[in-house]
Amino acid sequence: MPAPIRLRELIRTIRTARTQAEEREMIQKECAAIRSSFREEDNTYRCRNVAKLLYMHMLGYPAHFGQLECLKLIASQKFTDKRIGYLGAMLLLDERQDVHLLMTNCIKNDLNHSTQYVQGLALCTLGCMGSSEMCRDLAGEVEKLLKTSNSYLRKKAALCAVHVIRKVPELMEMFLPATKNLLNEKNHGVLHTSVVLLTEMCERSPDMLAHFRKLVPQLVRILKNLIMSGYSPEHDVSGISDPFLQVRILRLLRILGRNDDDSSEAMNDILAQVATNTETSKNVGNAILYETVLTIMDIKSESGLRVLAINILGRFLLNNDKNIRYVALTSLLKTVQTDHNAVQRHRSTIVDCLKDLDVSIKRRAMELSFALVNGNNVRGMMKELLYFLDSCEPEFKADCASGIFLAAEKYAPSKRWHIDTIMRVLTTAGSYVRDDAVPNLIQLITNSVEMHAYTVQRLYKAILGDYSQQPLVQVASWCIGEYGDLLVSGQCEEEEPIQVTEDEVLDILESVLISNMSASVTRGYALTAIMKLSTRFTCTVNRIKKVVSIYGSSIDVELQQRAVEYNALFKKYDHMRPALLERMPVMEKVTTNGPTEIVQTNGETEPAVLETKPPPSGLQPPSQANDLLDLLGGSDITPVIPTAPTSKPAGGELLDLLGDLNLTGSPVSAPAPQIAQPPFLLDGLSSQPLFNDISTGIPSITAYNKNGLKIDFTFERSNTNPSVTVITIQASNSTELDMTDFVFQAAVPKTFQLQLLSPSSSVIPAFNSGTITQVIKVLNPQKQQLRMRIKLTYNHKGSAMQDLAEVNNFPPQSWQ
Amino acid sequence: MIKFFLMVNKQGQTRLSRYYEHVEIKKRTMLEAEVIKNCLSRSKDQCSFIEYKDFKLVYRQYAALFVVAGIDHTENEMAVYELIHNFVEVLDKYFSRVSELDVSFSTSEIHLSISFWCMFQFILSS
């Protein structure tokens, strides 16, 4: 068999290959030759073959058959063989192969070899790919080598120790005694690796951290020497002496100084010195400064030092070199939480970075800008960010849009501005916004009552042109459905009112329904909007009926269900249609993103959402569910019979929810007793009136007194909002048996709005020994006389009792 | 921590690769191709740090050869940048005016010198 070709020849041949296929062919041929040579157990050329194999492995071809050969090479006595063998082991083997355990013995022998180079090789390989078993076996040897005086070996042993600690953390204590002298070395290599070892130990275990804190002065001294010492050719990198070591030491100082005042104090001087003395003209200097800044930020440094650090970062930002700017932005992002004001000073530069061409810089600048937005600069920043949203790459748009929404929510100076901003985001980056942006926006719109006309007009104009952006179309169709009458009547104070006819509005909604671009959710929105308009619009009801009946046979199940239900509404329940499709009330702003929010903002959600997620902790569900209940009382007093589809403010799907509430009275209120009490107004269960209505001067009344159940009303007027009256009811029981499952419901005339908060419990103990308290808030904008109808349900003496009553004796001070 | 160290030429041929974490062979070629694509699409005045998946790439171009180091977020990017440069200077001295051919032909020697430098993810000696 002719001698196998040398590696260089192989490389040369491969380079002549013109196509991938040719290259593969050559490699296959060579592989075959290598395999047959291995089989022949040819010692002389083994190393050459393995070298070729490694090259082919690097190119991406499988080379696992060479693993055993590597082992044989390691076992041989020749240094060249060993070298290639270890290299092969490092590249080809790892813990997953079973073969690697066979190496353990070889490495052990080599660690005790007479030649330092062999020892070095063994250490290298162990440090690279040693598994935990190997590490456990060989840790003793490594530790021994850590103590030798040979600096070449010491540094390798130190890094090997790092690997061992990583794999087998329990062995950390074993290396502890050896580390004592490590920092006394003169050799930079050893110093460097020992610092790495110490860093690793400190990161892994807080005890070690405490132990090594006393080394801080020594480290400071070493660093000082490095800076002060003159030019030393062997360690010089562009004029700075051993920057790598400096950086490492700074990093270790950072870890040691974190949360520890004494160490931080010891470091203050040296950090200031490094920061001021390092040359910034070269990249090297900047690297050191960067590390210094990070360290200053992390430890408990004094404020002067921190200011210095931020100034350095500011200087970085102005530098022309992109790398430096990137690094500055990254570190500013880390520090903006703690030193907000200082970073604000550089805001304009950061905003300029948004316009940079470089993608990495843009991303960092965007994140940093969001962190910097506050009440004062929100308008200016938003302008810049919106401009950025227009022009940035698609991968940024989603993040940017969510960031803008959050910032706008927190700092919006006025409602109109808020709505404008959100609309702008929807029109520019509509398809990238998150799914919950739509309900949030809808809630926001309903909350800003005075802006309804303006909003709906703008939305209408927006989708006239283009209805491909789904979130925008969804919001727009919802709004048009709700406020279509405002649109048609042309009242708008903020902008020029446009003349729109009912037909045009229906046209646009129908085209949304028909269009291919609309998602099925959007179509659902549009259909419901059309339905709502049937009560708002006067002349086009027939058209609406027609549209709705067409969709009764749509393939999309969701649309079909809606259409069929709406159709039924037209045919059988036409008298209820206006009440059902009334305008949605102002929603309470819920900051938590729970399922309740969905129910409130989007009438389209199925009841399953609320039923499968049983009333979550907190009072929001009971109070909001009670809201619905009361609103239902607002239009018609007969809601109490649960079986008939009762008048509801929005969406047929809420029927079941309310039915549940009516029937059992407590899937929602039952948890209430276990949950903490009703909010702020009532501090605790007690049978005394909880606030001093005498001081406010409004007398309390007895609203109901029958069959042993007495209900008292006490009043309070809110100072902030004069049309709000807060009524606290107290229910007491003078019979001998408790009343359980007590539910209080109230209804008020249409001009009022009622909010019922959750009761303190649902059991009224007997003999007047306790009461149930519940808070009602009544909004009375027109200052009409307060009237209320109440319904009580409870269980008493084993039977369910139910009663209706009207309360007319409200004192005038409570509503004037 | 340095995850890997690559030297790839403009046509996408890997001249040298050193991985400090286990990556399967097929994935390696894909990784290298993507990395080089990212680096090639940058112009001269863009910064040398790219965010790629969950780590950063620090690259430097020398004539037709890209030297790329993949690091994670604990590492100081500028220090690694300097390391790359230092490394190339050393190669230069060793081969007296190193060129791509030298790199291709002396892979094993370079590997060994890398192990002097960055044994297992850390900078060993300067």
mmCIF file of C-alpha atoms in Angstrom, chain A residues 101-380:
data_model
loop_
_atom_site.group_PDB
_atom_site.id
_atom_site.type_symbol
_atom_site.label_atom_id
_atom_site.label_comp_id
_atom_site.label_asym_id
_atom_site.label_seq_id
_atom_site.Cartn_x
_atom_site.Cartn_y
_atom_site.Cartn_z
ATOM 1 C CA LEU A 101 -13.118 7.187 29.440
ATOM 2 C CA LEU A 102 -10.339 5.130 28.003
ATOM 3 C CA MET A 103 -8.301 8.230 27.866
ATOM 4 C CA THR A 104 -8.307 8.694 31.571
ATOM 5 C CA ASN A 105 -5.404 6.439 32.245
ATOM 6 C CA CYS A 106 -3.337 7.944 29.483
ATOM 7 C CA ILE A 107 -3.925 11.403 30.743
ATOM 8 C CA LYS A 108 -3.026 10.355 34.233
ATOM 9 C CA ASN A 109 0.292 9.035 33.121
ATOM 10 C CA ASP A 110 0.971 12.035 31.021
ATOM 11 C CA LEU A 111 0.199 14.395 33.815
ATOM 12 C CA ASN A 112 3.133 12.910 35.614
ATOM 13 C CA HIS A 113 5.381 12.863 32.619
ATOM 14 C CA SER A 114 8.797 14.350 32.763
ATOM 15 C CA THR A 115 8.378 16.694 29.850
ATOM 16 C CA GLN A 116 6.388 19.754 30.630
ATOM 17 C CA TYR A 117 4.997 19.947 27.135
ATOM 18 C CA VAL A 118 3.407 16.586 27.447
ATOM 19 C CA GLN A 119 1.987 17.532 30.771
ATOM 20 C CA GLY A 120 0.743 20.706 29.212
ATOM 21 C CA LEU A 121 -0.991 18.804 26.466
ATOM 22 C CA ALA A 122 -2.666 16.521 28.896
ATOM 23 C CA LEU A 123 -3.866 19.411 31.000
ATOM 24 C CA CYS A 124 -5.162 21.123 27.935
ATOM 25 C CA THR A 125 -7.185 18.181 26.840
ATOM 26 C CA LEU A 126 -8.551 17.512 30.263
ATOM 27 C CA GLY A 127 -9.570 21.103 30.562
ATOM 28 C CA CYS A 128 -11.258 21.008 27.240
ATOM 29 C CA MET A 129 -13.369 17.952 27.310
ATOM 30 C CA GLY A 130 -13.011 16.184 30.606
ATOM 31 C CA SER A 131 -16.173 14.594 31.849
ATOM 32 C CA SER A 132 -17.118 14.605 35.506
ATOM 33 C CA GLU A 133 -15.778 11.113 36.131
ATOM 34 C CA MET A 134 -12.481 11.979 34.594
ATOM 35 C CA CYS A 135 -12.334 15.172 36.542
ATOM 36 C CA ARG A 136 -12.982 13.421 39.790
ATOM 37 C CA ASP A 137 -10.233 10.935 39.120
ATOM 38 C CA LEU A 138 -7.695 13.404 38.015
ATOM 39 C CA ALA A 139 -8.423 16.369 40.225
ATOM 40 C CA GLY A 140 -5.669 15.393 42.616
ATOM 41 C CA GLU A 141 -3.079 15.467 39.884
ATOM 42 C CA VAL A 142 -4.269 18.828 38.696
ATOM 43 C CA GLU A 143 -4.050 20.212 42.156
ATOM 44 C CA LYS A 144 -0.521 18.998 42.508
ATOM 45 C CA LEU A 145 0.423 20.701 39.305
ATOM 46 C CA LEU A 146 -1.172 23.874 40.484
ATOM 47 C CA LYS A 147 1.478 24.083 43.130
ATOM 48 C CA THR A 148 4.527 23.559 40.956
ATOM 49 C CA SER A 149 6.915 26.315 40.321
ATOM 50 C CA ASN A 150 6.785 25.877 36.591
ATOM 51 C CA SER A 151 4.736 28.791 35.374
ATOM 52 C CA TYR A 152 3.974 27.175 32.058
ATOM 53 C CA LEU A 153 2.302 24.358 33.815
ATOM 54 C CA ARG A 154 0.746 26.421 36.504
ATOM 55 C CA LYS A 155 -1.319 28.495 34.201
ATOM 56 C CA LYS A 156 -2.617 25.507 32.372
ATOM 57 C CA ALA A 157 -3.371 23.774 35.609
ATOM 58 C CA ALA A 158 -5.321 26.790 36.780
ATOM 59 C CA LEU A 159 -7.585 26.754 33.777
ATOM 60 C CA CYS A 160 -7.968 23.044 34.051
ATOM 61 C CA ALA A 161 -9.035 23.558 37.634
ATOM 62 C CA VAL A 162 -11.701 25.959 36.406
ATOM 63 C CA HIS A 163 -13.102 23.260 34.205
ATOM 64 C CA VAL A 164 -13.002 20.711 36.996
ATOM 65 C CA ILE A 165 -14.881 23.040 39.301
ATOM 66 C CA ARG A 166 -17.461 23.596 36.643
ATOM 67 C CA LYS A 167 -18.064 19.957 36.180
ATOM 68 C CA VAL A 168 -17.820 18.877 39.781
ATOM 69 C CA PRO A 169 -18.517 21.796 42.068
ATOM 70 C CA GLU A 170 -17.897 19.768 45.202
ATOM 71 C CA LEU A 171 -14.206 19.682 44.492
ATOM 72 C CA MET A 172 -13.850 23.394 44.910
ATOM 73 C CA GLU A 173 -12.511 23.141 48.428
ATOM 74 C CA MET A 174 -9.726 20.945 47.216
ATOM 75 C CA PHE A 175 -8.243 23.767 45.243
ATOM 76 C CA LEU A 176 -8.539 26.306 47.948
ATOM 77 C CA PRO A 177 -5.141 25.851 49.615
ATOM 78 C CA ALA A 178 -3.400 25.977 46.274
ATOM 79 C CA THR A 179 -4.851 29.343 45.488
ATOM 80 C CA LYS A 180 -3.157 31.016 48.397
ATOM 81 C CA ASN A 181 0.043 31.691 46.593
ATOM 82 C CA LEU A 182 -1.284 32.186 43.165
ATOM 83 C CA LEU A 183 -1.526 35.897 43.281
ATOM 84 C CA ASN A 184 2.055 36.261 44.330
ATOM 85 C CA GLU A 185 3.332 35.168 41.002
ATOM 86 C CA LYS A 186 5.189 37.467 38.755
ATOM 87 C CA ASN A 187 4.317 35.743 35.571
ATOM 88 C CA HIS A 188 1.401 37.415 33.923
ATOM 89 C CA GLY A 189 0.116 34.230 32.440
ATOM 90 C CA VAL A 190 -0.203 32.649 35.813
ATOM 91 C CA LEU A 191 -1.710 35.774 37.256
ATOM 92 C CA HIS A 192 -4.240 35.873 34.545
ATOM 93 C CA THR A 193 -5.349 32.330 34.914
ATOM 94 C CA SER A 194 -5.402 32.509 38.658
ATOM 95 C CA VAL A 195 -7.661 35.504 38.476
ATOM 96 C CA VAL A 196 -9.912 33.459 36.246
ATOM 97 C CA LEU A 197 -9.882 30.646 38.748
ATOM 98 C CA LEU A 198 -10.721 32.976 41.594
ATOM 99 C CA THR A 199 -13.513 34.529 39.570
ATOM 100 C CA GLU A 200 -15.002 31.155 38.917
ATOM 101 C CA MET A 201 -14.821 30.162 42.550
ATOM 102 C CA CYS A 202 -16.374 33.391 43.713
ATOM 103 C CA GLU A 203 -19.186 33.087 41.265
ATOM 104 C CA ARG A 204 -19.976 29.596 42.346
ATOM 105 C CA SER A 205 -20.060 29.901 46.070
ATOM 106 C CA PRO A 206 -20.749 32.818 48.384
ATOM 107 C CA ASP A 207 -18.458 31.391 51.067
ATOM 108 C CA MET A 208 -15.553 31.597 48.750
ATOM 109 C CA LEU A 209 -16.596 35.101 47.965
ATOM 110 C CA ALA A 210 -16.369 36.098 51.549
ATOM 111 C CA HIS A 211 -13.081 34.313 51.864
ATOM 112 C CA PHE A 212 -11.507 36.048 48.944
ATOM 113 C CA ARG A 213 -12.632 39.502 49.881
ATOM 114 C CA LYS A 214 -9.468 39.933 51.822
ATOM 115 C CA LEU A 215 -7.538 39.661 48.608
ATOM 116 C CA VAL A 216 -8.896 42.951 47.385
ATOM 117 C CA PRO A 217 -5.915 45.018 48.499
ATOM 118 C CA GLN A 218 -3.566 42.655 46.769
ATOM 119 C CA LEU A 219 -5.499 42.843 43.549
ATOM 120 C CA VAL A 220 -5.565 46.584 43.758
ATOM 121 C CA ARG A 221 -1.821 46.597 44.146
ATOM 122 C CA ILE A 222 -1.304 44.394 41.131
ATOM 123 C CA LEU A 223 -3.525 46.587 39.049
ATOM 124 C CA LYS A 224 -1.654 49.637 40.171
ATOM 125 C CA ASN A 225 1.620 48.111 39.177
ATOM 126 C CA LEU A 226 0.286 47.317 35.796
ATOM 127 C CA ILE A 227 -0.775 50.832 35.173
ATOM 128 C CA MET A 228 2.210 52.489 36.661
ATOM 129 C CA SER A 229 4.878 50.312 35.233
ATOM 130 C CA GLY A 230 6.597 51.558 32.196
ATOM 131 C CA TYR A 231 6.769 49.973 28.873
ATOM 132 C CA SER A 232 7.299 46.258 29.008
ATOM 133 C CA PRO A 233 7.630 44.702 25.591
ATOM 134 C CA GLU A 234 6.342 41.277 26.365
ATOM 135 C CA HIS A 235 3.032 42.458 27.657
ATOM 136 C CA ASP A 236 2.435 45.464 25.613
ATOM 137 C CA VAL A 237 -0.587 45.827 23.410
ATOM 138 C CA SER A 238 -0.686 49.139 21.567
ATOM 139 C CA GLY A 239 0.901 51.017 24.359
ATOM 140 C CA ILE A 240 -0.999 49.550 27.251
ATOM 141 C CA SER A 241 0.545 47.004 29.455
ATOM 142 C CA ASP A 242 -1.343 43.728 29.466
ATOM 143 C CA PRO A 243 -4.859 44.941 28.982
ATOM 144 C CA PHE A 244 -6.285 41.454 29.226
ATOM 145 C CA LEU A 245 -5.044 41.056 32.720
ATOM 146 C CA GLN A 246 -6.310 44.474 33.644
ATOM 147 C CA VAL A 247 -9.738 43.632 32.369
ATOM 148 C CA ARG A 248 -9.784 40.355 34.260
ATOM 149 C CA ILE A 249 -8.764 41.961 37.490
ATOM 150 C CA LEU A 250 -11.405 44.622 37.073
ATOM 151 C CA ARG A 251 -13.974 41.948 36.590
ATOM 152 C CA LEU A 252 -12.931 40.089 39.677
ATOM 153 C CA LEU A 253 -13.019 43.331 41.632
ATOM 154 C CA ARG A 254 -16.523 43.812 40.428
ATOM 155 C CA ILE A 255 -17.609 40.487 41.768
ATOM 156 C CA LEU A 256 -15.866 41.016 45.062
ATOM 157 C CA GLY A 257 -17.121 44.512 45.554
ATOM 158 C CA ARG A 258 -20.736 43.867 44.844
ATOM 159 C CA ASN A 259 -22.848 44.603 47.893
ATOM 160 C CA ASP A 260 -19.860 45.077 50.078
ATOM 161 C CA ASP A 261 -18.942 48.511 51.321
ATOM 162 C CA ASP A 262 -15.443 47.902 52.561
ATOM 163 C CA SER A 263 -14.146 46.347 49.420
ATOM 164 C CA SER A 264 -15.831 48.974 47.341
ATOM 165 C CA GLU A 265 -14.120 51.673 49.289
ATOM 166 C CA ALA A 266 -10.758 50.084 48.814
ATOM 167 C CA MET A 267 -11.343 50.015 45.117
ATOM 168 C CA ASN A 268 -12.544 53.551 44.650
ATOM 169 C CA ASP A 269 -9.130 55.085 44.202
ATOM 170 C CA ILE A 270 -7.791 52.630 41.768
ATOM 171 C CA LEU A 271 -10.931 52.766 39.675
ATOM 172 C CA ALA A 272 -10.729 56.509 39.489
ATOM 173 C CA GLN A 273 -7.126 56.239 38.511
ATOM 174 C CA VAL A 274 -7.762 53.739 35.771
ATOM 175 C CA ALA A 275 -10.628 55.775 34.472
ATOM 176 C CA THR A 276 -8.640 58.934 34.165
ATOM 177 C CA ASN A 277 -5.284 57.635 33.104
ATOM 178 C CA THR A 278 -6.181 55.257 30.357
ATOM 179 C CA GLU A 279 -5.623 56.398 26.873
ATOM 180 C CA THR A 280 -8.755 56.488 24.857
ATOM 181 C CA SER A 281 -7.345 56.911 21.428
ATOM 182 C CA LYS A 282 -6.941 53.235 20.873
ATOM 183 C CA ASN A 283 -9.487 50.498 21.087
ATOM 184 C CA VAL A 284 -7.551 48.823 23.842
ATOM 185 C CA GLY A 285 -7.909 51.769 26.109
ATOM 186 C CA ASN A 286 -11.583 51.849 25.439
ATOM 187 C CA ALA A 287 -11.920 48.205 26.308
ATOM 188 C CA ILE A 288 -10.411 48.838 29.687
ATOM 189 C CA LEU A 289 -12.551 51.889 30.260
ATOM 190 C CA TYR A 290 -15.632 49.887 29.406
ATOM 191 C CA GLU A 291 -14.792 47.279 31.958
ATOM 192 C CA THR A 292 -14.070 49.969 34.507
ATOM 193 C CA VAL A 293 -17.409 51.596 33.939
ATOM 194 C CA LEU A 294 -19.194 48.295 34.383
ATOM 195 C CA THR A 295 -17.368 47.726 37.608
ATOM 196 C CA ILE A 296 -18.131 51.174 38.952
ATOM 197 C CA MET A 297 -21.775 50.649 38.256
ATOM 198 C CA ASP A 298 -21.940 47.345 39.993
ATOM 199 C CA ILE A 299 -20.157 48.010 43.247
ATOM 200 C CA LYS A 300 -21.178 50.454 45.891
ATOM 201 C CA SER A 301 -19.084 53.261 44.620
ATOM 202 C CA GLU A 302 -19.346 56.855 45.696
ATOM 203 C CA SER A 303 -21.410 59.208 43.618
ATOM 204 C CA GLY A 304 -18.495 61.157 42.199
ATOM 205 C CA LEU A 305 -17.195 57.992 40.694
ATOM 206 C CA ARG A 306 -20.548 57.157 39.216
ATOM 207 C CA VAL A 307 -20.789 60.541 37.593
ATOM 208 C CA LEU A 308 -17.352 59.960 36.155
ATOM 209 C CA ALA A 309 -18.475 56.655 34.757
ATOM 210 C CA ILE A 310 -21.534 58.094 33.087
ATOM 211 C CA ASN A 311 -19.459 60.855 31.613
ATOM 212 C CA ILE A 312 -17.147 58.318 30.117
ATOM 213 C CA LEU A 313 -20.102 56.599 28.590
ATOM 214 C CA GLY A 314 -21.321 59.891 27.247
ATOM 215 C CA ARG A 315 -17.964 60.420 25.614
ATOM 216 C CA PHE A 316 -18.203 56.989 24.101
ATOM 217 C CA LEU A 317 -21.509 57.833 22.603
ATOM 218 C CA LEU A 318 -20.087 60.775 20.773
ATOM 219 C CA ASN A 319 -17.233 58.765 19.399
ATOM 220 C CA ASN A 320 -17.302 57.993 15.728
ATOM 221 C CA ASP A 321 -16.405 54.399 16.066
ATOM 222 C CA LYS A 322 -19.470 52.225 15.932
ATOM 223 C CA ASN A 323 -18.136 49.591 18.230
ATOM 224 C CA ILE A 324 -17.653 52.042 20.977
ATOM 225 C CA ARG A 325 -21.071 53.516 20.544
ATOM 226 C CA TYR A 326 -22.623 50.096 20.712
ATOM 227 C CA VAL A 327 -20.775 49.278 23.857
ATOM 228 C CA ALA A 328 -21.806 52.588 25.408
ATOM 229 C CA LEU A 329 -25.454 51.999 24.624
ATOM 230 C CA THR A 330 -25.314 48.529 26.111
ATOM 231 C CA SER A 331 -23.853 49.727 29.352
ATOM 232 C CA LEU A 332 -26.204 52.693 29.580
ATOM 233 C CA LEU A 333 -29.056 50.252 29.326
ATOM 234 C CA LYS A 334 -27.708 48.431 32.330
ATOM 235 C CA THR A 335 -27.316 51.566 34.366
ATOM 236 C CA VAL A 336 -30.468 53.410 33.456
ATOM 237 C CA GLN A 337 -32.395 51.763 36.247
ATOM 238 C CA THR A 338 -30.159 53.062 38.951
ATOM 239 C CA ASP A 339 -28.890 56.353 37.615
ATOM 240 C CA HIS A 340 -31.808 57.578 35.660
ATOM 241 C CA ASN A 341 -31.115 61.276 35.795
ATOM 242 C CA ALA A 342 -27.572 61.055 34.686
ATOM 243 C CA VAL A 343 -28.527 59.098 31.648
ATOM 244 C CA GLN A 344 -31.247 61.576 30.759
ATOM 245 C CA ARG A 345 -28.592 64.105 30.007
ATOM 246 C CA HIS A 346 -27.514 62.077 27.034
ATOM 247 C CA ARG A 347 -30.979 61.577 25.749
ATOM 248 C CA SER A 348 -30.565 63.561 22.562
ATOM 249 C CA THR A 349 -27.518 61.592 21.518
ATOM 250 C CA ILE A 350 -29.313 58.365 22.147
ATOM 251 C CA VAL A 351 -32.247 59.474 20.093
ATOM 252 C CA ASP A 352 -29.869 60.329 17.279
ATOM 253 C CA CYS A 353 -28.560 56.800 17.407
ATOM 254 C CA LEU A 354 -31.995 55.623 16.421
ATOM 255 C CA LYS A 355 -31.253 56.933 12.980
ATOM 256 C CA ASP A 356 -28.001 55.062 12.660
ATOM 257 C CA LEU A 357 -27.659 52.565 9.874
ATOM 258 C CA ASP A 358 -26.366 49.807 12.023
ATOM 259 C CA VAL A 359 -28.909 47.284 13.164
ATOM 260 C CA SER A 360 -27.313 46.453 16.500
ATOM 261 C CA ILE A 361 -27.011 50.090 17.415
ATOM 262 C CA LYS A 362 -30.590 50.768 16.466
ATOM 263 C CA ARG A 363 -31.854 47.993 18.649
ATOM 264 C CA ARG A 364 -29.936 49.170 21.649
ATOM 265 C CA ALA A 365 -30.952 52.773 21.091
ATOM 266 C CA MET A 366 -34.589 51.734 20.878
ATOM 267 C CA GLU A 367 -34.473 49.813 24.153
ATOM 268 C CA LEU A 368 -32.698 52.636 25.842
ATOM 269 C CA SER A 369 -35.150 55.229 24.542
ATOM 270 C CA PHE A 370 -38.045 53.311 26.000
ATOM 271 C CA ALA A 371 -36.302 53.204 29.318
ATOM 272 C CA LEU A 372 -35.803 56.942 29.234
ATOM 273 C CA VAL A 373 -39.327 58.071 28.464
ATOM 274 C CA ASN A 374 -40.889 59.968 31.324
ATOM 275 C CA GLY A 375 -43.639 62.473 31.850
ATOM 276 C CA ASN A 376 -41.636 65.452 30.712
ATOM 277 C CA ASN A 377 -40.180 64.294 27.506
ATOM 278 C CA VAL A 378 -42.909 61.987 26.342
ATOM 279 C CA ARG A 379 -44.157 64.116 23.477
ATOM 280 C CA GLY A 380 -40.774 64.673 21.929
#
